[in-house]
PDB file of C-alpha atoms in Angstrom:
ATOM      1  CA  MET A   4     112.093 103.260  97.937  1.00 85.00           C
ATOM      2  CA  ARG A   5     109.762 100.095  98.316  1.00 91.00           C
ATOM      3  CA  ILE A   6     105.680 100.431  96.941  1.00 94.00           C
ATOM      4  CA  HIS A   7     102.986  98.184  98.555  1.00 95.00           C
ATOM      5  CA  ILE A   8      99.648  98.068  96.958  1.00 94.00           C
ATOM      6  CA  LEU A   9      96.178  97.048  98.469  1.00 93.00           C
ATOM      7  CA  PRO A  10      94.137  96.055  95.586  1.00 92.00           C
ATOM      8  CA  SER A  11      91.248  96.574  97.496  1.00 90.00           C
ATOM      9  CA  MET A  12      90.284  97.013 101.053  1.00 91.00           C
ATOM     10  CA  ASN A  13      86.673  96.465 100.535  1.00 91.00           C
ATOM     11  CA  PRO A  14      86.561  93.068  98.778  1.00 92.00           C
ATOM     12  CA  ASP A  15      82.779  92.399 100.049  1.00 92.00           C
ATOM     13  CA  GLY A  16      81.672  95.275  98.444  1.00 87.00           C
ATOM     14  CA  PHE A  17      84.296  95.043  94.998  1.00 86.00           C
ATOM     15  CA  GLU A  18      82.192  91.846  94.794  1.00 87.00           C
ATOM     16  CA  LYS A  19      78.452  93.423  94.996  1.00 84.00           C
ATOM     17  CA  ALA A  20      79.103  96.235  92.770  1.00 82.00           C
ATOM     18  CA  SER A  21      78.235  96.316  89.224  1.00 79.00           C
ATOM     19  CA  ALA A  22      80.566  97.779  86.583  1.00 80.00           C
ATOM     20  CA  GLY A  23      79.236 100.589  84.998  1.00 75.00           C
ATOM     21  CA  LYS A  24      76.813 101.925  87.493  1.00 75.00           C
ATOM     22  CA  CYS A  25      78.146 105.534  87.743  1.00 74.00           C
ATOM     23  CA  THR A  26      75.913 105.824  90.896  1.00 74.00           C
ATOM     24  CA  GLY A  27      74.574 103.947  93.822  1.00 68.00           C
ATOM     25  CA  ILE A  28      75.996 102.765  96.991  1.00 72.00           C
ATOM     26  CA  HIS A  29      75.772  98.585  96.538  1.00 75.00           C
ATOM     27  CA  GLY A  30      79.485  98.689  96.297  1.00 80.00           C
ATOM     28  CA  ARG A  31      80.238 100.783  98.800  1.00 84.00           C
ATOM     29  CA  TYR A  32      79.532  98.324 101.775  1.00 89.00           C
ATOM     30  CA  ASN A  33      80.744  95.255 103.443  1.00 91.00           C
ATOM     31  CA  SER A  34      78.935  92.254 103.867  1.00 92.00           C
ATOM     32  CA  ASN A  35      78.069  93.594 108.003  1.00 93.00           C
ATOM     33  CA  LYS A  36      76.623  97.221 106.002  1.00 90.00           C
ATOM     34  CA  MET A  37      79.581  99.051 106.920  1.00 90.00           C
ATOM     35  CA  ASP A  38      81.047 102.049 105.132  1.00 88.00           C
ATOM     36  CA  LEU A  39      84.550 100.779 105.842  1.00 87.00           C
ATOM     37  CA  ASN A  40      86.414 104.829 104.913  1.00 83.00           C
ATOM     38  CA  ARG A  41      84.140 105.869 107.886  1.00 85.00           C
ATOM     39  CA  ASN A  42      85.100 103.188 110.261  1.00 88.00           C
ATOM     40  CA  PHE A  43      88.635 104.431 111.297  1.00 89.00           C
ATOM     41  CA  PRO A  44      89.322 105.837 114.634  1.00 87.00           C
ATOM     42  CA  ASP A  45      88.683 109.622 114.450  1.00 81.00           C
ATOM     43  CA  PRO A  46      91.219 111.837 115.396  1.00 77.00           C
ATOM     44  CA  PHE A  47      88.445 114.464 116.939  1.00 73.00           C
ATOM     45  CA  GLY A  48      86.670 111.800 118.880  1.00 67.00           C
ATOM     46  CA  ARG A  49      83.426 111.335 116.802  1.00 62.00           C
ATOM     47  CA  THR A  50      83.991 107.287 115.939  1.00 58.00           C
ATOM     48  CA  ASP A  51      80.644 105.570 116.130  1.00 60.00           C
ATOM     49  CA  SER A  52      80.634 102.062 115.457  1.00 68.00           C
ATOM     50  CA  SER A  53      82.947  99.324 116.397  1.00 89.00           C
ATOM     51  CA  LEU A  54      85.994  98.357 114.110  1.00 92.00           C
ATOM     52  CA  GLU A  55      85.237  95.540 111.361  1.00 94.00           C
ATOM     53  CA  PRO A  56      87.911  93.177 110.486  1.00 95.00           C
ATOM     54  CA  GLU A  57      89.025  95.049 107.161  1.00 95.00           C
ATOM     55  CA  THR A  58      89.515  98.375 109.334  1.00 93.00           C
ATOM     56  CA  GLU A  59      91.853  96.193 111.717  1.00 94.00           C
ATOM     57  CA  ALA A  60      93.829  94.668 109.417  1.00 95.00           C
ATOM     58  CA  VAL A  61      95.128  97.805 107.544  1.00 94.00           C
ATOM     59  CA  MET A  62      95.044  99.992 110.537  1.00 94.00           C
ATOM     60  CA  ARG A  63      98.047  97.087 111.570  1.00 95.00           C
ATOM     61  CA  TRP A  64      99.090  97.271 107.882  1.00 95.00           C
ATOM     62  CA  ILE A  65      99.942 100.991 108.683  1.00 93.00           C
ATOM     63  CA  HIS A  66     101.837 100.415 111.938  1.00 93.00           C
ATOM     64  CA  SER A  67     103.975  97.418 110.687  1.00 93.00           C
ATOM     65  CA  GLU A  68     106.138  99.889 108.389  1.00 91.00           C
ATOM     66  CA  SER A  69     107.203 102.992 108.466  1.00 91.00           C
ATOM     67  CA  PHE A  70     105.282 104.137 105.558  1.00 94.00           C
ATOM     68  CA  VAL A  71     105.826 107.845 104.528  1.00 94.00           C
ATOM     69  CA  LEU A  72     103.412 108.052 101.634  1.00 95.00           C
ATOM     70  CA  SER A  73     100.080 106.790 100.704  1.00 94.00           C
ATOM     71  CA  ALA A  74      97.276 107.624  97.610  1.00 92.00           C
ATOM     72  CA  SER A  75      93.933 105.725  98.563  1.00 89.00           C
ATOM     73  CA  ILE A  76      92.364 105.972  94.955  1.00 86.00           C
ATOM     74  CA  HIS A  77      88.337 105.885  94.559  1.00 81.00           C
ATOM     75  CA  GLY A  78      85.676 106.553  91.791  1.00 79.00           C
ATOM     76  CA  GLY A  79      82.908 108.927  92.299  1.00 74.00           C
ATOM     77  CA  ALA A  80      84.196 112.387  91.498  1.00 72.00           C
ATOM     78  CA  ILE A  81      87.836 113.707  90.378  1.00 72.00           C
ATOM     79  CA  VAL A  82      89.714 115.624  92.987  1.00 71.00           C
ATOM     80  CA  ALA A  83      92.589 115.354  95.449  1.00 78.00           C
ATOM     81  CA  ALA A  84      91.631 115.723  99.173  1.00 81.00           C
ATOM     82  CA  TYR A  85      93.426 115.641 102.068  1.00 81.00           C
ATOM     83  CA  PRO A  86      92.964 115.826 105.781  1.00 81.00           C
ATOM     84  CA  TYR A  87      91.803 117.043 107.965  1.00 74.00           C
ATOM     85  CA  ASP A  88      88.477 115.273 106.855  1.00 66.00           C
ATOM     86  CA  ASN A  89      86.855 116.296 110.325  1.00 60.00           C
ATOM     87  CA  ASN A  90      88.182 118.869 112.678  1.00 55.00           C
ATOM     88  CA  ASN A  91      87.338 119.058 116.877  1.00 53.00           C
ATOM     89  CA  ARG A  92      84.517 121.714 116.080  1.00 54.00           C
ATOM     90  CA  GLY A  93      82.204 119.708 113.875  1.00 54.00           C
ATOM     91  CA  SER A  94      82.295 122.253 111.881  1.00 52.00           C
ATOM     92  CA  ASN A  95      82.339 122.302 107.441  1.00 58.00           C
ATOM     93  CA  ASN A  96      84.458 124.867 106.980  1.00 64.00           C
ATOM     94  CA  TYR A  97      88.101 124.173 105.890  1.00 67.00           C
ATOM     95  CA  SER A  98      90.062 122.093 108.649  1.00 73.00           C
ATOM     96  CA  ARG A  99      93.419 123.308 108.222  1.00 81.00           C
ATOM     97  CA  SER A 100      96.455 120.378 109.590  1.00 87.00           C
ATOM     98  CA  PRO A 101      99.955 121.276 110.937  1.00 89.00           C
ATOM     99  CA  ASP A 102     100.975 119.936 107.577  1.00 92.00           C
ATOM    100  CA  ASP A 103      98.957 121.672 105.457  1.00 90.00           C
ATOM    101  CA  ASP A 104     101.436 123.386 103.256  1.00 92.00           C
ATOM    102  CA  VAL A 105     102.691 120.050 102.529  1.00 92.00           C
ATOM    103  CA  PHE A 106      98.969 118.488 101.288  1.00 90.00           C
ATOM    104  CA  ARG A 107      98.384 121.597  98.899  1.00 90.00           C
ATOM    105  CA  TYR A 108     101.933 121.222  97.575  1.00 90.00           C
ATOM    106  CA  LEU A 109     100.528 117.385  96.764  1.00 92.00           C
ATOM    107  CA  ALA A 110      97.415 118.034  95.757  1.00 88.00           C
ATOM    108  CA  LYS A 111      98.085 120.751  93.884  1.00 86.00           C
ATOM    109  CA  MET A 112     101.292 118.766  92.448  1.00 88.00           C
ATOM    110  CA  TYR A 113      98.672 115.865  91.084  1.00 86.00           C
ATOM    111  CA  SER A 114      95.741 117.689  90.113  1.00 83.00           C
ATOM    112  CA  PHE A 115      98.289 120.342  88.009  1.00 80.00           C
ATOM    113  CA  HIS A 116      99.408 117.162  86.184  1.00 83.00           C
ATOM    114  CA  HIS A 117      96.003 115.613  85.925  1.00 79.00           C
ATOM    115  CA  LYS A 118      94.694 115.910  82.413  1.00 67.00           C
ATOM    116  CA  SER A 119      90.798 117.149  83.815  1.00 64.00           C
ATOM    117  CA  MET A 120      91.040 117.166  87.543  1.00 65.00           C
ATOM    118  CA  TYR A 121      89.689 119.601  89.462  1.00 53.00           C
ATOM    119  CA  LYS A 122      92.497 122.473  90.485  1.00 45.00           C
ATOM    120  CA  GLY A 123      88.977 120.003  97.720  1.00 42.00           C
ATOM    121  CA  ASN A 124      83.357 112.907 106.490  1.00 49.00           C
ATOM    122  CA  PHE A 125      85.100 112.135 109.530  1.00 49.00           C
ATOM    123  CA  CYS A 126      86.092 108.288 110.384  1.00 50.00           C
ATOM    124  CA  GLY A 127      88.225 108.220 107.109  1.00 65.00           C
ATOM    125  CA  MET A 128      91.265 106.997 106.680  1.00 74.00           C
ATOM    126  CA  GLN A 129      93.515 109.388 105.200  1.00 77.00           C
ATOM    127  CA  ASP A 130      93.081 111.582 108.410  1.00 80.00           C
ATOM    128  CA  TYR A 131      93.860 107.907 110.444  1.00 80.00           C
ATOM    129  CA  ASN A 132      96.852 107.357 108.447  1.00 83.00           C
ATOM    130  CA  TYR A 133      98.147 111.001 108.488  1.00 81.00           C
ATOM    131  CA  VAL A 134      97.732 111.203 112.704  1.00 84.00           C
ATOM    132  CA  TRP A 135      98.523 107.697 114.236  1.00 84.00           C
ATOM    133  CA  GLY A 136     100.765 106.434 110.962  1.00 87.00           C
ATOM    134  CA  GLN A 137     102.738 109.340 110.296  1.00 83.00           C
ATOM    135  CA  CYS A 138     101.885 108.779 106.818  1.00 89.00           C
ATOM    136  CA  PHE A 139     100.869 111.705 104.101  1.00 89.00           C
ATOM    137  CA  GLU A 140      98.028 110.051 102.385  1.00 89.00           C
ATOM    138  CA  LEU A 141      95.479 111.948  99.844  1.00 89.00           C
ATOM    139  CA  THR A 142      92.078 110.773  98.586  1.00 85.00           C
ATOM    140  CA  LEU A 143      92.343 110.450  94.928  1.00 86.00           C
ATOM    141  CA  GLU A 144      88.697 110.197  93.228  1.00 82.00           C
ATOM    142  CA  LEU A 145      89.556 109.512  89.723  1.00 82.00           C
ATOM    143  CA  SER A 146      86.564 108.865  87.932  1.00 83.00           C
ATOM    144  CA  CYS A 147      82.966 110.808  87.507  1.00 82.00           C
ATOM    145  CA  CYS A 148      81.450 107.048  86.989  1.00 82.00           C
ATOM    146  CA  LYS A 149      81.465 105.011  91.221  1.00 81.00           C
ATOM    147  CA  TYR A 150      81.822 102.314  88.961  1.00 81.00           C
ATOM    148  CA  PRO A 151      83.480 102.248  85.258  1.00 86.00           C
ATOM    149  CA  THR A 152      83.726  99.782  83.135  1.00 88.00           C
ATOM    150  CA  ALA A 153      87.310  97.791  82.074  1.00 89.00           C
ATOM    151  CA  ALA A 154      87.226  99.329  78.705  1.00 93.00           C
ATOM    152  CA  GLN A 155      87.488 102.847  80.124  1.00 90.00           C
ATOM    153  CA  LEU A 156      90.260 101.464  82.305  1.00 89.00           C
ATOM    154  CA  PRO A 157      92.980 102.289  79.776  1.00 93.00           C
ATOM    155  CA  HIS A 158      91.572 106.170  79.729  1.00 91.00           C
ATOM    156  CA  PHE A 159      91.883 106.575  83.113  1.00 88.00           C
ATOM    157  CA  TRP A 160      95.602 105.319  83.024  1.00 91.00           C
ATOM    158  CA  ASP A 161      96.129 108.085  80.370  1.00 92.00           C
ATOM    159  CA  GLN A 162      95.176 110.573  82.335  1.00 88.00           C
ATOM    160  CA  ASN A 163      96.495 109.556  85.548  1.00 89.00           C
ATOM    161  CA  LYS A 164     100.345 107.981  84.648  1.00 91.00           C
ATOM    162  CA  VAL A 165     102.207 111.309  85.005  1.00 92.00           C
ATOM    163  CA  PRO A 166     100.808 112.507  87.986  1.00 91.00           C
ATOM    164  CA  LEU A 167     100.649 108.897  89.917  1.00 93.00           C
ATOM    165  CA  ILE A 168     104.477 108.556  88.812  1.00 93.00           C
ATOM    166  CA  LEU A 169     105.283 112.373  90.057  1.00 93.00           C
ATOM    167  CA  PHE A 170     103.333 111.515  93.167  1.00 92.00           C
ATOM    168  CA  ILE A 171     105.211 108.223  94.403  1.00 94.00           C
ATOM    169  CA  GLN A 172     108.673 110.422  93.643  1.00 95.00           C
ATOM    170  CA  GLN A 173     107.143 112.632  96.348  1.00 94.00           C
ATOM    171  CA  VAL A 174     108.383 109.995  98.775  1.00 94.00           C
ATOM    172  CA  HIS A 175     111.654 111.696  99.038  1.00 94.00           C
ATOM    173  CA  LEU A 176     110.498 115.397  99.633  1.00 94.00           C
ATOM    174  CA  GLY A 177     112.124 116.992 102.995  1.00 95.00           C
ATOM    175  CA  LEU A 178     113.529 115.544 105.373  1.00 96.00           C
ATOM    176  CA  LYS A 179     115.325 112.166 107.093  1.00 97.00           C
ATOM    177  CA  GLY A 180     117.652 110.943 108.973  1.00 97.00           C
ATOM    178  CA  ARG A 181     118.245 108.488 112.347  1.00 98.00           C
ATOM    179  CA  VAL A 182     118.496 109.228 115.589  1.00 98.00           C
ATOM    180  CA  LEU A 183     121.434 107.804 117.566  1.00 98.00           C
ATOM    181  CA  ASP A 184     123.162 107.899 121.221  1.00 97.00           C
ATOM    182  CA  ASP A 185     126.766 108.798 121.555  1.00 95.00           C
ATOM    183  CA  LYS A 186     127.750 105.318 120.930  1.00 96.00           C
ATOM    184  CA  GLY A 187     125.870 104.747 117.731  1.00 97.00           C
ATOM    185  CA  ASN A 188     122.933 103.043 118.869  1.00 98.00           C
ATOM    186  CA  PRO A 189     119.460 103.827 117.413  1.00 98.00           C
ATOM    187  CA  ILE A 190     116.631 105.119 119.854  1.00 98.00           C
ATOM    188  CA  SER A 191     113.575 104.168 118.961  1.00 97.00           C
ATOM    189  CA  LYS A 192     109.955 105.940 119.856  1.00 96.00           C
ATOM    190  CA  ALA A 193     111.975 109.356 120.056  1.00 98.00           C
ATOM    191  CA  THR A 194     109.698 112.340 119.076  1.00 97.00           C
ATOM    192  CA  VAL A 195     110.832 114.307 116.268  1.00 96.00           C
ATOM    193  CA  ASN A 196     108.591 117.662 115.950  1.00 95.00           C
ATOM    194  CA  ILE A 197     108.999 120.366 113.612  1.00 95.00           C
ATOM    195  CA  PHE A 198     108.261 123.479 115.204  1.00 95.00           C
ATOM    196  CA  GLY A 199     105.202 125.096 115.244  1.00 92.00           C
ATOM    197  CA  ARG A 200     103.850 122.282 114.055  1.00 91.00           C
ATOM    198  CA  SER A 201     101.769 120.661 116.704  1.00 84.00           C
ATOM    199  CA  ASN A 202     100.883 117.583 115.275  1.00 84.00           C
ATOM    200  CA  LEU A 203      98.014 115.349 117.335  1.00 84.00           C
ATOM    201  CA  ILE A 204     100.319 112.522 117.671  1.00 86.00           C
ATOM    202  CA  PRO A 205     104.349 113.048 117.334  1.00 89.00           C
ATOM    203  CA  PHE A 206     106.103 111.467 114.598  1.00 93.00           C
ATOM    204  CA  GLN A 207     108.434 108.952 116.440  1.00 95.00           C
ATOM    205  CA  THR A 208     111.256 107.101 115.143  1.00 97.00           C
ATOM    206  CA  ASN A 209     110.777 103.293 114.372  1.00 95.00           C
ATOM    207  CA  SER A 210     112.935 100.791 115.541  1.00 94.00           C
ATOM    208  CA  LEU A 211     115.908 101.617 113.835  1.00 96.00           C
ATOM    209  CA  GLY A 212     116.236 105.009 114.796  1.00 97.00           C
ATOM    210  CA  GLU A 213     115.185 106.252 111.549  1.00 97.00           C
ATOM    211  CA  TYR A 214     112.568 109.088 111.075  1.00 97.00           C
ATOM    212  CA  TYR A 215     111.141 110.657 107.622  1.00 96.00           C
ATOM    213  CA  ARG A 216     109.227 113.701 107.472  1.00 95.00           C
ATOM    214  CA  LEU A 217     108.010 115.295 104.336  1.00 95.00           C
ATOM    215  CA  LEU A 218     108.396 118.948 104.242  1.00 95.00           C
ATOM    216  CA  VAL A 219     108.671 121.730 101.358  1.00 94.00           C
ATOM    217  CA  PRO A 220     112.058 123.409 100.710  1.00 95.00           C
ATOM    218  CA  GLY A 221     112.816 126.196 103.936  1.00 96.00           C
ATOM    219  CA  GLU A 222     114.341 126.864 106.986  1.00 97.00           C
ATOM    220  CA  TYR A 223     112.836 124.165 110.022  1.00 97.00           C
ATOM    221  CA  VAL A 224     113.851 123.859 113.497  1.00 97.00           C
ATOM    222  CA  LEU A 225     113.963 120.866 114.479  1.00 96.00           C
ATOM    223  CA  GLU A 226     112.857 119.298 118.429  1.00 97.00           C
ATOM    224  CA  VAL A 227     114.182 115.562 119.165  1.00 98.00           C
ATOM    225  CA  GLU A 228     113.088 114.170 122.560  1.00 97.00           C
ATOM    226  CA  ALA A 229     113.454 110.490 123.776  1.00 97.00           C
ATOM    227  CA  GLU A 230     113.202 109.406 127.865  1.00 96.00           C
ATOM    228  CA  GLY A 231     116.448 109.396 129.400  1.00 96.00           C
ATOM    229  CA  PHE A 232     118.234 111.433 126.704  1.00 98.00           C
ATOM    230  CA  ASP A 233     118.824 115.710 126.579  1.00 98.00           C
ATOM    231  CA  PRO A 234     116.620 116.886 124.042  1.00 97.00           C
ATOM    232  CA  ILE A 235     118.402 119.319 121.333  1.00 97.00           C
ATOM    233  CA  ASN A 236     116.803 121.660 118.802  1.00 97.00           C
ATOM    234  CA  LYS A 237     118.582 122.016 115.448  1.00 96.00           C
ATOM    235  CA  THR A 238     118.093 124.536 112.840  1.00 97.00           C
ATOM    236  CA  VAL A 239     118.157 122.278 109.201  1.00 96.00           C
ATOM    237  CA  ASP A 240     117.598 123.713 105.957  1.00 97.00           C
ATOM    238  CA  VAL A 241     115.385 121.545 103.656  1.00 96.00           C
ATOM    239  CA  PHE A 242     116.380 121.912  99.955  1.00 94.00           C
ATOM    240  CA  ASP A 243     114.701 120.241  96.346  1.00 92.00           C
ATOM    241  CA  THR A 244     116.278 116.993  96.198  1.00 90.00           C
ATOM    242  CA  ILE A 245     113.553 114.875  94.895  1.00 88.00           C
ATOM    243  CA  ASN A 246     115.426 114.499  91.112  1.00 89.00           C
ATOM    244  CA  GLN A 247     118.212 112.990  93.552  1.00 90.00           C
ATOM    245  CA  TYR A 248     115.465 110.347  94.732  1.00 90.00           C
ATOM    246  CA  THR A 249     116.994 111.018  98.400  1.00 92.00           C
ATOM    247  CA  ALA A 250     115.337 113.519 100.899  1.00 94.00           C
ATOM    248  CA  VAL A 251     118.028 115.790 102.928  1.00 96.00           C
ATOM    249  CA  VAL A 252     119.652 113.389 105.412  1.00 96.00           C
ATOM    250  CA  HIS A 253     119.926 114.633 108.607  1.00 97.00           C
ATOM    251  CA  ASP A 254     121.000 112.662 111.927  1.00 98.00           C
ATOM    252  CA  VAL A 255     120.843 113.633 115.344  1.00 97.00           C
ATOM    253  CA  VAL A 256     123.015 112.382 117.993  1.00 98.00           C
ATOM    254  CA  LEU A 257     121.791 112.692 121.675  1.00 98.00           C
ATOM    255  CA  GLN A 258     123.503 112.483 124.634  1.00 96.00           C
ATOM    256  CA  LYS A 259     122.220 110.587 127.766  1.00 95.00           C
ATOM    257  CA  SER A 260     120.862 112.946 130.721  1.00 94.00           C
ATOM    258  CA  LYS A 261     123.357 113.429 133.685  1.00 85.00           C
TER     259      LYS A 261
END
């Protein structure tokens, strides 16, 4: 397991923010007066502005690795939020994603282990990361004060240490494996779908033929397709293997089309 940390997505705003100031918007925008967490391409077509350099850099980073799980940490509330931020109807109703059960599990796991977190926008990073990056992201708002002082950090660490460690462990939730041809060669860009879950952009294997799919325990039908190969459907059982520090491993071999 590898852990990647981005200390600040908005260095301009970080410099402008005033520690101890619990309200206000001075640290929210970059030097171009853009809210970066409202600057990502929207899966429902509501992107209203050009992409900022910081946004493009994060997008390149998302696609440079096969990230599985992500937390975007903010201040200004105490809540764990998850996709979708938006929907294709533009309404404010609950916007359920195809993997809503997984996101609800992750959010409950975090909030229930937090000492005071409540036990819920368009163009946000979490939707982009999920839809285009194949990575399940929660937005974690960890302090009511938007810009807390350094002296408060031990308190926030005490509140979040256990749920953060448990959250990282959830990367082992679900299913992983490789898609190979009959000679054992990896097949890249094979689509790996779960029957009944219509993701806006199908999950695909990486250059090593690897796929990662966060799923709560249960029985699923795995649908695997690749250009030039016969598609295959397989029923798989996903067990709780988190404490074994590995997801359930299920490799798939595809036969070339005749």
